[in-house]
mmCIF file of C-alpha atoms and ligand atoms in Angstrom:
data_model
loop_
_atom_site.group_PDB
_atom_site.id
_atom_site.type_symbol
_atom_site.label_atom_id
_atom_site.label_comp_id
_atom_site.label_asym_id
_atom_site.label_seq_id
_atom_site.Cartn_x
_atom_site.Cartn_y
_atom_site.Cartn_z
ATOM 1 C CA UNK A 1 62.068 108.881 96.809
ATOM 2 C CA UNK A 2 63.685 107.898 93.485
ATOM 3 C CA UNK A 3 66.582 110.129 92.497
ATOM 4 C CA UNK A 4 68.214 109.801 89.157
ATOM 5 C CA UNK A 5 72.107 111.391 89.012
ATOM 6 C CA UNK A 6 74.039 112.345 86.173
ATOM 7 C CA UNK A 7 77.890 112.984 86.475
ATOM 8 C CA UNK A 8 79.845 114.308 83.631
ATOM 9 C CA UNK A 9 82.243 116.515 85.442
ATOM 10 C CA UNK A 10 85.435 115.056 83.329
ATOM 11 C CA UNK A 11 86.257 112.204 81.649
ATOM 12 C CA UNK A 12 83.572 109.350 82.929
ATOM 13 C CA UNK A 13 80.304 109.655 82.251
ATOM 14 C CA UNK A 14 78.299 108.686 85.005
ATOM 15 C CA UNK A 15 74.369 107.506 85.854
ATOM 16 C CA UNK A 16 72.580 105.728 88.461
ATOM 17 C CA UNK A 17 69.458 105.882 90.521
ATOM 18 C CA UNK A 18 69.166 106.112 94.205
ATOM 19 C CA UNK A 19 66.415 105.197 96.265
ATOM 20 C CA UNK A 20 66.047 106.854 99.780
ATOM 21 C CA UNK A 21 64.469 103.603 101.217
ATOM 22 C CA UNK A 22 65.809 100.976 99.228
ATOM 23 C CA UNK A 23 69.171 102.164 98.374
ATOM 24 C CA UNK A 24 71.336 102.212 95.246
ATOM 25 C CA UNK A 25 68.744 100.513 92.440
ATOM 26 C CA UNK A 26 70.811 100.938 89.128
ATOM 27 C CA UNK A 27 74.454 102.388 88.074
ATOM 28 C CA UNK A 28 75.951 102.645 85.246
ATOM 29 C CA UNK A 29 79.411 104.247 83.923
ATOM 30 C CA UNK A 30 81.388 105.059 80.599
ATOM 31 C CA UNK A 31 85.074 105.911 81.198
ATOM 32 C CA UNK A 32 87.135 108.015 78.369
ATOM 33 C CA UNK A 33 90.278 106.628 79.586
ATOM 34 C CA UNK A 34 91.044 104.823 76.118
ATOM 35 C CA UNK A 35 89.833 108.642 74.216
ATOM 36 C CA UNK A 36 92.260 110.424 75.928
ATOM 37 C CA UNK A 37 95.488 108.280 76.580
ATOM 38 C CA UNK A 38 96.749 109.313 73.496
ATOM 39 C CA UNK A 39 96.861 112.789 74.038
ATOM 40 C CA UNK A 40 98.405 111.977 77.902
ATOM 41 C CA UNK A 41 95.683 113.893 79.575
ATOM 42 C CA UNK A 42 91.794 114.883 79.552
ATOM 43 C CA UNK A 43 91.481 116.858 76.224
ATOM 44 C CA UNK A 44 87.925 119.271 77.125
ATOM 45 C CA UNK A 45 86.346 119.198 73.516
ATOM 46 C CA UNK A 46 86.506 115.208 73.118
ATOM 47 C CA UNK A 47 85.189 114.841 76.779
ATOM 48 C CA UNK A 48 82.119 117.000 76.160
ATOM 49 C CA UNK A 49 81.604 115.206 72.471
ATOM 50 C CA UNK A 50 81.800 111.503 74.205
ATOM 51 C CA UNK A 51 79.808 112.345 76.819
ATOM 52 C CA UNK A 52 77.384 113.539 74.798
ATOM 53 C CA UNK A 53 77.305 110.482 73.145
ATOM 54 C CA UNK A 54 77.087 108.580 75.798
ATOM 55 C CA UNK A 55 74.522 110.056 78.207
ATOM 56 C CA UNK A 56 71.267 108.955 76.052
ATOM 57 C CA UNK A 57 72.673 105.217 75.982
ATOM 58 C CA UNK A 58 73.507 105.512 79.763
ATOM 59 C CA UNK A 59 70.739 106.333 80.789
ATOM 60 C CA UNK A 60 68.612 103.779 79.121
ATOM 61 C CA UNK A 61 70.944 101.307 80.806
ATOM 62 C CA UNK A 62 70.094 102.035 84.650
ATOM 63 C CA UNK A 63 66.259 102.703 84.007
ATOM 64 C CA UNK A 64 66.380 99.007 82.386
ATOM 65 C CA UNK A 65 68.452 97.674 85.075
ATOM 66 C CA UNK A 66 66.372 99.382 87.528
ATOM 67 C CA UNK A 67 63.231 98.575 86.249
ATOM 68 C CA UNK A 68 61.789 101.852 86.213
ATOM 69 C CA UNK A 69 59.572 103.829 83.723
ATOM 70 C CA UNK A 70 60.609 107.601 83.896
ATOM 71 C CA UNK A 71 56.972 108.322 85.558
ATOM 72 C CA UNK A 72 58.313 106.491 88.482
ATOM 73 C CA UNK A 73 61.377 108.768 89.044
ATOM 74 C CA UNK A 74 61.032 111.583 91.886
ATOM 75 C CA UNK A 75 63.914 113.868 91.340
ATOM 76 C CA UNK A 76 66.831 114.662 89.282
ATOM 77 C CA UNK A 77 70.387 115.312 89.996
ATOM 78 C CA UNK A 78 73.209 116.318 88.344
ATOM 79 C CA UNK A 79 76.904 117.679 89.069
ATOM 80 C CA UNK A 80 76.391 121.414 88.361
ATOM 81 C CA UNK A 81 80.745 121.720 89.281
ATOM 82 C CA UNK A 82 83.347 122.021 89.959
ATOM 83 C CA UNK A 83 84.821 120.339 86.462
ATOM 84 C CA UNK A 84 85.133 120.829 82.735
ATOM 85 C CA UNK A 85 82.657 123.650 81.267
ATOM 86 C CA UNK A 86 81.612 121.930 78.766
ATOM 87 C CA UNK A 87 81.909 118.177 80.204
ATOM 88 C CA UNK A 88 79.342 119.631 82.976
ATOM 89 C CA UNK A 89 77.014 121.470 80.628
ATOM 90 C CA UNK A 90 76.455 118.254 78.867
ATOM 91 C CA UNK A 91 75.022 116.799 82.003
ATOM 92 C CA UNK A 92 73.503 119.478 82.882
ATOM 93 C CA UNK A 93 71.402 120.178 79.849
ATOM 94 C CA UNK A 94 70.345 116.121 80.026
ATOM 95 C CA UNK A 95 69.148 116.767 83.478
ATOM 96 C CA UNK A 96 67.442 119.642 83.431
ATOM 97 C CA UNK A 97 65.886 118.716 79.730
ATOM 98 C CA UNK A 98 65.150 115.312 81.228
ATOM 99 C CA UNK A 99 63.306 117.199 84.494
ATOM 100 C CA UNK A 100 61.475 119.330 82.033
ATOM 101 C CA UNK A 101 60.116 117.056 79.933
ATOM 102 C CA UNK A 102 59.294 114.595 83.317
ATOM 103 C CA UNK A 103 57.819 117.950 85.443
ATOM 104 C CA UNK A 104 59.945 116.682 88.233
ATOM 105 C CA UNK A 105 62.208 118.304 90.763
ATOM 106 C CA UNK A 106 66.135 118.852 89.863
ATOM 107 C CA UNK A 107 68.829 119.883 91.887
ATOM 108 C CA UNK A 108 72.308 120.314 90.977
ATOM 109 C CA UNK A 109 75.111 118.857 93.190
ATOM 110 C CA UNK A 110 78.471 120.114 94.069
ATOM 111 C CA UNK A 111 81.145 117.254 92.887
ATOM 112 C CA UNK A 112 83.108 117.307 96.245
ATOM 113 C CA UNK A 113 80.068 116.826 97.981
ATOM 114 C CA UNK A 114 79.380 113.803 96.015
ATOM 115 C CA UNK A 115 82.931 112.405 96.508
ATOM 116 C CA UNK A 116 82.275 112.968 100.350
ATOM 117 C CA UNK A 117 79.159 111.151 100.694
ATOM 118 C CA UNK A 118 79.853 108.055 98.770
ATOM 119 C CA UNK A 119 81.063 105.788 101.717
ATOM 120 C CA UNK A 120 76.970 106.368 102.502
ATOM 121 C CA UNK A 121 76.535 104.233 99.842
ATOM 122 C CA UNK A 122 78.144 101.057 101.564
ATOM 123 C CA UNK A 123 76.174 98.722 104.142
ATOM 124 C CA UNK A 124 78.293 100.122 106.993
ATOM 125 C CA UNK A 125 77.519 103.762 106.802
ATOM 126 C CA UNK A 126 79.631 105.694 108.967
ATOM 127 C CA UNK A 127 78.278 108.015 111.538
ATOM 128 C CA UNK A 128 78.604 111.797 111.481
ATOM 129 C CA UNK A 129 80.912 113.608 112.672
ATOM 130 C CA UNK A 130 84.405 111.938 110.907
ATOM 131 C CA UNK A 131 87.013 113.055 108.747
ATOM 132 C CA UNK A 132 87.385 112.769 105.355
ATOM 133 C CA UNK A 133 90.321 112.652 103.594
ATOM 134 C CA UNK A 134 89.389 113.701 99.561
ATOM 135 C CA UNK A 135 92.129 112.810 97.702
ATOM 136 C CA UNK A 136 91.696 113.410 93.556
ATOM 137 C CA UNK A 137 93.188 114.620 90.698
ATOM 138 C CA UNK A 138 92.158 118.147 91.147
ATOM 139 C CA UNK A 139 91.900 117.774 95.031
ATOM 140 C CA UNK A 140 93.498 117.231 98.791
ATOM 141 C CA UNK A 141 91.841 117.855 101.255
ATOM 142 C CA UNK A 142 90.853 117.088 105.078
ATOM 143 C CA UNK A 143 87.665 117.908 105.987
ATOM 144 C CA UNK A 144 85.650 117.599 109.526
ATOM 145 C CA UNK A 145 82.439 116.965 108.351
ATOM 146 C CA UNK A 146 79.574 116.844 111.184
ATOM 147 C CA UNK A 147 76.723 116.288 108.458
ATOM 148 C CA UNK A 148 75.394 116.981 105.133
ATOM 149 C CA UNK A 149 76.529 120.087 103.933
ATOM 150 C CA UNK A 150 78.343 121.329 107.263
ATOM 151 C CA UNK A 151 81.871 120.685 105.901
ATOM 152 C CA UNK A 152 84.974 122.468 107.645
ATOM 153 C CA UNK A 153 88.356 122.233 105.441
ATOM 154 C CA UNK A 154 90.996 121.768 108.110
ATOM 155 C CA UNK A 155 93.914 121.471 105.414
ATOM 156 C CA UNK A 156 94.834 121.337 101.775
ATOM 157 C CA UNK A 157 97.084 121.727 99.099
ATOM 158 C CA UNK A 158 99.591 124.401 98.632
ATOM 159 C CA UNK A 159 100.188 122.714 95.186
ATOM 160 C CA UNK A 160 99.874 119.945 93.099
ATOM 161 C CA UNK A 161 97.444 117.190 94.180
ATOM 162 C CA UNK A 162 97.911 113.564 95.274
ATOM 163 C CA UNK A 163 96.432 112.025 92.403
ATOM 164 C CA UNK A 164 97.497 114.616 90.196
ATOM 165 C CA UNK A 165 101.588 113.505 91.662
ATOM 166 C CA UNK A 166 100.945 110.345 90.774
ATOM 167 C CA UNK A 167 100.076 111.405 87.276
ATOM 168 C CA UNK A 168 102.719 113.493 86.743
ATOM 169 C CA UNK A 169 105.515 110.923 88.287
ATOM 170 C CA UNK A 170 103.781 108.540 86.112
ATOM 171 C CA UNK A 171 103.991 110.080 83.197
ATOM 172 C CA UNK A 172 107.884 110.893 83.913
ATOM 173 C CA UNK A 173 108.439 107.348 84.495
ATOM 174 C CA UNK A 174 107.225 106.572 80.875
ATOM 175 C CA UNK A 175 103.791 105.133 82.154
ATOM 176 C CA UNK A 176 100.549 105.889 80.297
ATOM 177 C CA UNK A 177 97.610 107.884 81.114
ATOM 178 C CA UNK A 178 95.830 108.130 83.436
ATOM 179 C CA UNK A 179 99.071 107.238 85.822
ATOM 180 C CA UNK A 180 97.569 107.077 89.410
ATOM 181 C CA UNK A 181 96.662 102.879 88.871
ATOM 182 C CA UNK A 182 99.524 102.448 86.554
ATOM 183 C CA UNK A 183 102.146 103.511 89.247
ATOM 184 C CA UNK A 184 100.368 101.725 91.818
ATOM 185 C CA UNK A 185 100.560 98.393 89.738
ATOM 186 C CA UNK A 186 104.546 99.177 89.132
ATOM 187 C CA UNK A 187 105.104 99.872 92.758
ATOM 188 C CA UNK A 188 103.557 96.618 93.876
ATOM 189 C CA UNK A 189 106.338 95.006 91.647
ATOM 190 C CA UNK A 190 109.304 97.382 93.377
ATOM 191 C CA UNK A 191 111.114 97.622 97.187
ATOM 192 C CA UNK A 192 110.616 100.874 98.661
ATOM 193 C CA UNK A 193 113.943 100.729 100.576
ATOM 194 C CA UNK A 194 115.973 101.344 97.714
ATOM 195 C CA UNK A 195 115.660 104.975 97.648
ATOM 196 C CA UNK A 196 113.497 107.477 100.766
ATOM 197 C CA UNK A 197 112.328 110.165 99.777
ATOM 198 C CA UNK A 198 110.918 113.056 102.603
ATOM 199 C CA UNK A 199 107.795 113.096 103.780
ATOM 200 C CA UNK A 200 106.612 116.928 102.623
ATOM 201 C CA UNK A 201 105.053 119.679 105.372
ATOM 202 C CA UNK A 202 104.881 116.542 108.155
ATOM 203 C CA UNK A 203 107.700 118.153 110.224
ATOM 204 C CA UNK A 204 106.221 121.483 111.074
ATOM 205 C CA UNK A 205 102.667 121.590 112.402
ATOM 206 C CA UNK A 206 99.794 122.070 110.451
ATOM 207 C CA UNK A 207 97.538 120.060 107.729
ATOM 208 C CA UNK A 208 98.221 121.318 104.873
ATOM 209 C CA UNK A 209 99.612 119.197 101.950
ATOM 210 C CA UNK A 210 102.394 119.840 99.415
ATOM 211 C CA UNK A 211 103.116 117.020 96.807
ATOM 212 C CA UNK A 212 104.571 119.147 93.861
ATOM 213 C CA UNK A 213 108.476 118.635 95.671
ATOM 214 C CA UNK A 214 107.959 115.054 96.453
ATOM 215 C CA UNK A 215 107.051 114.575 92.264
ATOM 216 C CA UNK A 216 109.965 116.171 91.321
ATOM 217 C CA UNK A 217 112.441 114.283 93.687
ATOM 218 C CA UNK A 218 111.393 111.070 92.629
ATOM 219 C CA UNK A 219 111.337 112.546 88.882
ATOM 220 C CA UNK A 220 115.541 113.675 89.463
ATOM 221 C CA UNK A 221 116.312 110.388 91.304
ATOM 222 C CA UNK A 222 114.903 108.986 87.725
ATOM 223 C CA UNK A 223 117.447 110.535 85.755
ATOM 224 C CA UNK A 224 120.146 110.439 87.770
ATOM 225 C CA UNK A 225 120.424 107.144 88.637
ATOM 226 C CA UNK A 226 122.104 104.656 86.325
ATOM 227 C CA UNK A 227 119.456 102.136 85.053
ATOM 228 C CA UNK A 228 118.967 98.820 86.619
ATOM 229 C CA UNK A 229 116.550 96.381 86.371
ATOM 230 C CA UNK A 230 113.286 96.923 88.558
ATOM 231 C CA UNK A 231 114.615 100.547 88.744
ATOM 232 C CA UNK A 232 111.835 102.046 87.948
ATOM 233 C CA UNK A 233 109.307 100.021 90.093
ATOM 234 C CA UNK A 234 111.819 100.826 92.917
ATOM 235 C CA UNK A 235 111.044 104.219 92.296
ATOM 236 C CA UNK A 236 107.396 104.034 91.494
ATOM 237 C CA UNK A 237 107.173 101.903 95.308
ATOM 238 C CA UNK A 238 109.448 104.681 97.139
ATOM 239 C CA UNK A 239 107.264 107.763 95.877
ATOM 240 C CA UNK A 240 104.158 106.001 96.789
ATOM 241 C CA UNK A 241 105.265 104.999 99.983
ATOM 242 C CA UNK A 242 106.162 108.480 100.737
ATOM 243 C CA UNK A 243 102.735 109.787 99.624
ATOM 244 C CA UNK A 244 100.563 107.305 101.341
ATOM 245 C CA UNK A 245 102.094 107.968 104.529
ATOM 246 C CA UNK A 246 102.252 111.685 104.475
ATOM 247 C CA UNK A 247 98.332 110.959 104.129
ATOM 248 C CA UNK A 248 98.897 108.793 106.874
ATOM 249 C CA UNK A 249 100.661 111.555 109.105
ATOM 250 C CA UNK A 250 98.236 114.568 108.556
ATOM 251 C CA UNK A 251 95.398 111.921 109.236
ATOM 252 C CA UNK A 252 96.746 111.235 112.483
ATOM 253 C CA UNK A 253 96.829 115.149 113.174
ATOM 254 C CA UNK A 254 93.409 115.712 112.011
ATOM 255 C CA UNK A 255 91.785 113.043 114.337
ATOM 256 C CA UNK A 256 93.947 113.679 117.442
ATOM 257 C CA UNK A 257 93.363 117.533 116.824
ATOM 258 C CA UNK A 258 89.668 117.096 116.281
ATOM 259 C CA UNK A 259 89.426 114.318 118.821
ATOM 260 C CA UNK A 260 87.361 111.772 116.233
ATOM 261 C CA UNK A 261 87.391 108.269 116.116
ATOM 262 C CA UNK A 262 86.115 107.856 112.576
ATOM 263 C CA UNK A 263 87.969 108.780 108.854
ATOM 264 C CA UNK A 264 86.570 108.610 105.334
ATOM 265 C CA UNK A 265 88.899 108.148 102.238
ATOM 266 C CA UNK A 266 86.988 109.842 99.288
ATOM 267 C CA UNK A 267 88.613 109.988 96.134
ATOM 268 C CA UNK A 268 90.333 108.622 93.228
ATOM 269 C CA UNK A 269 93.563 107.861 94.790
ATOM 270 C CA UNK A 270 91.586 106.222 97.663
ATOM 271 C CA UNK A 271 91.210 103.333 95.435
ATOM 272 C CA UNK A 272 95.138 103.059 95.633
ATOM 273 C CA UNK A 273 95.125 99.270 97.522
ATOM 274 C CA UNK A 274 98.442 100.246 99.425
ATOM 275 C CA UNK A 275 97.360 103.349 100.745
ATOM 276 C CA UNK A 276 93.803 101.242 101.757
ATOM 277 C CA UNK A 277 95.821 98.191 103.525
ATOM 278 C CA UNK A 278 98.292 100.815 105.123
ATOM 279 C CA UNK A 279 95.416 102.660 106.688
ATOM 280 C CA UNK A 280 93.700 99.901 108.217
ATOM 281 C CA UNK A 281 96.513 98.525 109.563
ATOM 282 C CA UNK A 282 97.795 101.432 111.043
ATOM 283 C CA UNK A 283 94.550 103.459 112.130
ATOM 284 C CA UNK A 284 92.487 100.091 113.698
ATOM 285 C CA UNK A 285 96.006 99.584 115.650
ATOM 286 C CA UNK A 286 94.647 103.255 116.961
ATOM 287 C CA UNK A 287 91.600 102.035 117.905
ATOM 288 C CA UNK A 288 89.951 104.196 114.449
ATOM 289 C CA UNK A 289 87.293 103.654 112.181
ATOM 290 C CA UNK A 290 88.116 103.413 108.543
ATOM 291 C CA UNK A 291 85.698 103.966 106.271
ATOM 292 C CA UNK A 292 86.299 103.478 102.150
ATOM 293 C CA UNK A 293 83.585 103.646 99.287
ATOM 294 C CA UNK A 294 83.998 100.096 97.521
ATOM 295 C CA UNK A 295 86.889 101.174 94.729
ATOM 296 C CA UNK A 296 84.592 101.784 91.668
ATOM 297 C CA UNK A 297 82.736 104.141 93.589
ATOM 298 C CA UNK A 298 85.969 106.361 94.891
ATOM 299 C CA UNK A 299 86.942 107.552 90.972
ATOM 300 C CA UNK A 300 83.912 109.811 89.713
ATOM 301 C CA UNK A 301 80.696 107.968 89.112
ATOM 302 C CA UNK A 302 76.966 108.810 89.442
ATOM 303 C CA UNK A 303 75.771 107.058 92.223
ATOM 304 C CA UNK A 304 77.644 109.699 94.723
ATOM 305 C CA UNK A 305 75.867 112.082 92.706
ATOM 306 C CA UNK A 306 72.410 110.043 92.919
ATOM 307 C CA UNK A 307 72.975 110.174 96.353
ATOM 308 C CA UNK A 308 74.065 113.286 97.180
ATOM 309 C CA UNK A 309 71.142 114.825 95.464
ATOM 310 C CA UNK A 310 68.218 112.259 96.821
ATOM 311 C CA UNK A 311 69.741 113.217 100.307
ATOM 312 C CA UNK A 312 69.105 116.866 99.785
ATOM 313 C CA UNK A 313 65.917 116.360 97.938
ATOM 314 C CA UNK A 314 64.615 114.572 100.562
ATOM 315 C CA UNK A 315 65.185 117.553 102.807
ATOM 316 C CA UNK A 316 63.298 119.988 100.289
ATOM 317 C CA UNK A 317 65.919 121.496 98.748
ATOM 318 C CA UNK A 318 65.330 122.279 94.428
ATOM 319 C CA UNK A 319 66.880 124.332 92.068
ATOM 320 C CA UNK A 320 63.971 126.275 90.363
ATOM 321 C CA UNK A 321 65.956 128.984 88.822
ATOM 322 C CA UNK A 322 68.457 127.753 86.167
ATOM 323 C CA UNK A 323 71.824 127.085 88.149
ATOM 324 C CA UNK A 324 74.857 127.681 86.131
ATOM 325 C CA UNK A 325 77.235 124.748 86.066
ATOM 326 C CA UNK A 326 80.481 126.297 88.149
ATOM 327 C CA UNK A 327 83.692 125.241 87.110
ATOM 328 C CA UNK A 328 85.013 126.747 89.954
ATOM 329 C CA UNK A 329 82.450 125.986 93.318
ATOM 330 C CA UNK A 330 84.846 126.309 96.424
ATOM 331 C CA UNK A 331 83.480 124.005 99.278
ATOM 332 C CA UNK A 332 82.804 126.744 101.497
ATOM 333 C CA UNK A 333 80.565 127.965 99.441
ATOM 334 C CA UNK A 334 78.174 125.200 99.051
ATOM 335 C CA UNK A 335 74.342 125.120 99.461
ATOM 336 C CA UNK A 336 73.163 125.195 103.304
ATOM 337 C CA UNK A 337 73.785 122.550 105.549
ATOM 338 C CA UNK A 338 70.489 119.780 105.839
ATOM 339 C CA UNK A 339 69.986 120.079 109.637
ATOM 340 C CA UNK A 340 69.127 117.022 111.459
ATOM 341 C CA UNK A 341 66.308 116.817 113.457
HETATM 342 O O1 LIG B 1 88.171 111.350 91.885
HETATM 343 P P1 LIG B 1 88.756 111.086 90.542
HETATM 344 O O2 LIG B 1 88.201 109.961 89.724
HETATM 345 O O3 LIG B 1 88.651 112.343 89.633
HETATM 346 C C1 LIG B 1 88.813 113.640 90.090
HETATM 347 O O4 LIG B 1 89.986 114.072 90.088
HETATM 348 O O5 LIG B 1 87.786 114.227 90.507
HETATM 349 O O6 LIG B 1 90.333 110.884 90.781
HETATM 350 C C2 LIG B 1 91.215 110.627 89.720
HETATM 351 C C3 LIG B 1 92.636 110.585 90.269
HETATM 352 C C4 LIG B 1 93.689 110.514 89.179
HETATM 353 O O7 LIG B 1 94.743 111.408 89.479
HETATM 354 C C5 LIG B 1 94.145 109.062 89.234
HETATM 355 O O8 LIG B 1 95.464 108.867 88.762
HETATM 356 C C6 LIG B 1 94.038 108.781 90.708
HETATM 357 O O9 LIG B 1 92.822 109.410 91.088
HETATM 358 N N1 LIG B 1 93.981 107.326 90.981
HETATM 359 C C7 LIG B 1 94.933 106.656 91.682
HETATM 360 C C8 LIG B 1 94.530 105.296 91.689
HETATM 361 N N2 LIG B 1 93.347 105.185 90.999
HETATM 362 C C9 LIG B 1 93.026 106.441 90.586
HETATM 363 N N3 LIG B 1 96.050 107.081 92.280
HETATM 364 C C10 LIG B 1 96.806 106.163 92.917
HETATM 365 N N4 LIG B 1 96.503 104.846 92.957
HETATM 366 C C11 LIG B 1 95.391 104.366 92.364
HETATM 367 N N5 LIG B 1 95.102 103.055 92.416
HETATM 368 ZN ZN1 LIG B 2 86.105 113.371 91.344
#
C-alpha cells in the first residue's frame, strides 16, 4: 500500500510517500526558517501563504522521485493537528482535494503521533513496548507506548517546553531564530563548568518537566555577569548541559518505573547531537536501547506523517466524514489503538 503524507502543521512544509512493503519511496521538504527569522518567530499568515505555495511544487517532487503516477497511490494522509489553523488547513484542503479528485482513501493524522512513529522509519525499528521521549517546540513529554495508538503520557510539562527553552535562551543570548540549533552550535564552542545551573523537578519524585526556571536562570546569569570572551558560549554549554540531563534523569525514572529496556527520542530537540551522544553513552552503559529517527526526520517532515497514516490505513481505518483540522488534539484523545494480531 502506497501512502502519500502531507505535513503543514507550522513552518515546514512537508511530503513524502510511504510504502507498507517497500518502505519510505520519496520525501521531500520546504522549511520557512529564512520567512520567518526576521520576525524572531513563526508568524501564522506567512506560514499558511508559503505553504500554500509550496505544496503543488512539493508534491510534484516526491511523485517524480518516486516514480509514481497518482493512479498508483493507495491512500492519503495528512496532519489534521495539533498546529497552526491555517498552516494545517492548507494541507488539509491539498489532501482531501487531492483524495477527491484520485477517489482514494484519506485519513488525517495526529502530529504527535507522527513524531512518535518516525524511528519506524529507520532499518532498526524498535520493538513495542518503549518509551518515548517527545521533545519539541510546543511539546515534552514521556510516553509508554505499547503500540500504535495505545500511548500512556507518564509526564510532561508544567511550562515552557524544551525546545521552546532553547528558543527563548537563544533569543536572550542575541542568537537568531529558530534558536534550538543555534545554541547547540554555540555550546559546542563553550565549557559547561563555568557556571551550574539546577537540574529542575529531578529532586522530588515524579516525571514531570519544568524548563521555564532553568531559561530564566541562565537568561539573569547573562546579564549579570561582566562580559568575557566565550561568555556567552559558556552559558549557551551550561544551560544545555542542564537540559539534556534533566532529560537524562526523568528517562532513567521512566524506564526503571516502567521496567523497559528500550527509549525513543522523537522530536526537534532530539536532533540536538549532545543530548544524542550523552544518551548513548549513558543509557547503553545501562544496558538500554536507544533509538533516534536519523536528524532530518526528528524536526517536522512528511514521511512520519506518510507513515503514520499508511500504518493505520493498512489496518482499515479512513476518514469519510470531513475531519476538522484540530489545533488543539490532546494525545489522549487520539483515534483507537490498531490492535495487533
Ligand atoms: O518537532 P519540531 O520540528 O517542531 C515542533 O515543535 O513540532 O521541533 C522544533 C524545536 C524548536 O524549538 C527547535 O529550536 C528545536 O526543536 N531544535 C533543537 C535542535 N534542533 C531543533 N533544539 C536543540 N538542539 C538542536 N540541535
Ligand atoms: Zn513537530
Amino acid at each position: 500500500m502506497k501512502v502519500i503524507g502531507f505535513e503543514s502543521s507550522c513552518d515546514e512544509t512537508g511530503l513524502a510517500i510511504f510504502d507498507s512493503k517497500a518502505g519510505l519511496l520519496a520525501h521531500a521538504l520546504h522549511s520557512q526558517i529564512s520567512l520567518h527569522s526576521d520576525y524572531g518567530g513563526v508568524v501564522p499568515e506567512l506560514a499558511s501563504r508559503d505553504h500554500v505555495r509550496k505544496i503543488q511544487p512539493l508534491y510534484e517532487e516526491v511523485m517524480k522521485q518516486a516514480g509514481l503516477t497518482a493512479s498508483e497511490l493507495d491512500g492519503i494522509a495528512y496532519t489534521a493537528g495539533p498546529g497552526l489553523v491555517g498552516a494545517l488547513l492548507v494541507g488539509a484542503s491539498a489532501a482531501r482535494a487531492l483524495a477527491w479528485s484520485l477517489k482514494l482513501p484519506v485519513i488525517g493524522v495526529h502530529h504527535m503521533e507522527g513524531h512518535l512513529l518516525a524511528p519506524m522509519l529507520e532499518d532498526e525499528v524498535p520493538e513495542f513496548p518503549y518509551i518515548s521521549l517527545l521533545v519539541s517546540g510546543g511539546h515534552t513529554m514521556l510516553i509508554r507506548v505499547d503500540g500504535i495508538g495505545e500511548y500512556q503520557l507518564l509526564g510532561e510539562t508544567v511550562d515552557d517546553a524544551a525546545g521552546e527553552a532553547f528558543d527563548k535562551t537563544a533569543k536572550m543570548l542575541g542568537l537568531g531564530y529558530p534558536g534550538g540549533p543555534l545554541l547547540a552550535r554555540l555550546a559546542e564552542l563553550g565549557d559547561g563548568s563555568k557556571f551550574h545551573f539546577s537540574r529542575p523537578m529531578t529532586n522530588r519524585p515524579g516525571l514531570d518537566f519544568s524548563f521555564s526556571g532553568l531559561k530564566t536562570a541562565a537568561i539573569t546569569e547573562f546579564r549579570r555577569t561582566v562580559d568575557y570572551e566565550g561568555m556567552r558560549s559558556d552559558i549557551a554549554a551550561a544551560f544545555q548541559d542542564a537540559v539534556i540531563d534533566t532529560l537524562r534523569i526523568k528517562c532513567e525514572r521512566a524506564v526503571r518505573q516502567e521496567d523497559l529496556k528500550r527509549i525513543v527520542i522523537a522530536g526537534g530537540v532530539g536532533a540536538n547531537r549532545m543530548l544524542r551522544e550523552r544518551f548513548q553513552t549513558v543509557f547503553l552503559e545501562q544496558g538500554i536501547q536507544v533509538f533516534y529517527p536519523r536528524i532530518e526526520f526528528c524536526t517536522d517532515n512528511g514521511a512520519m506523517i506518510a507513515l503514520a497514516g499508511c500504518l493505520r490505513m493498512a489496518a482499515g481505518e479512513k476518514d469519510d466524514e470531513p475531519l476538522p483540522v484540530r489545533p488543539r488534539w490532546p494525545l489522549n484523545d487520539m483515534r483507537s489503538p490498531i490492535r495487533r494480531a
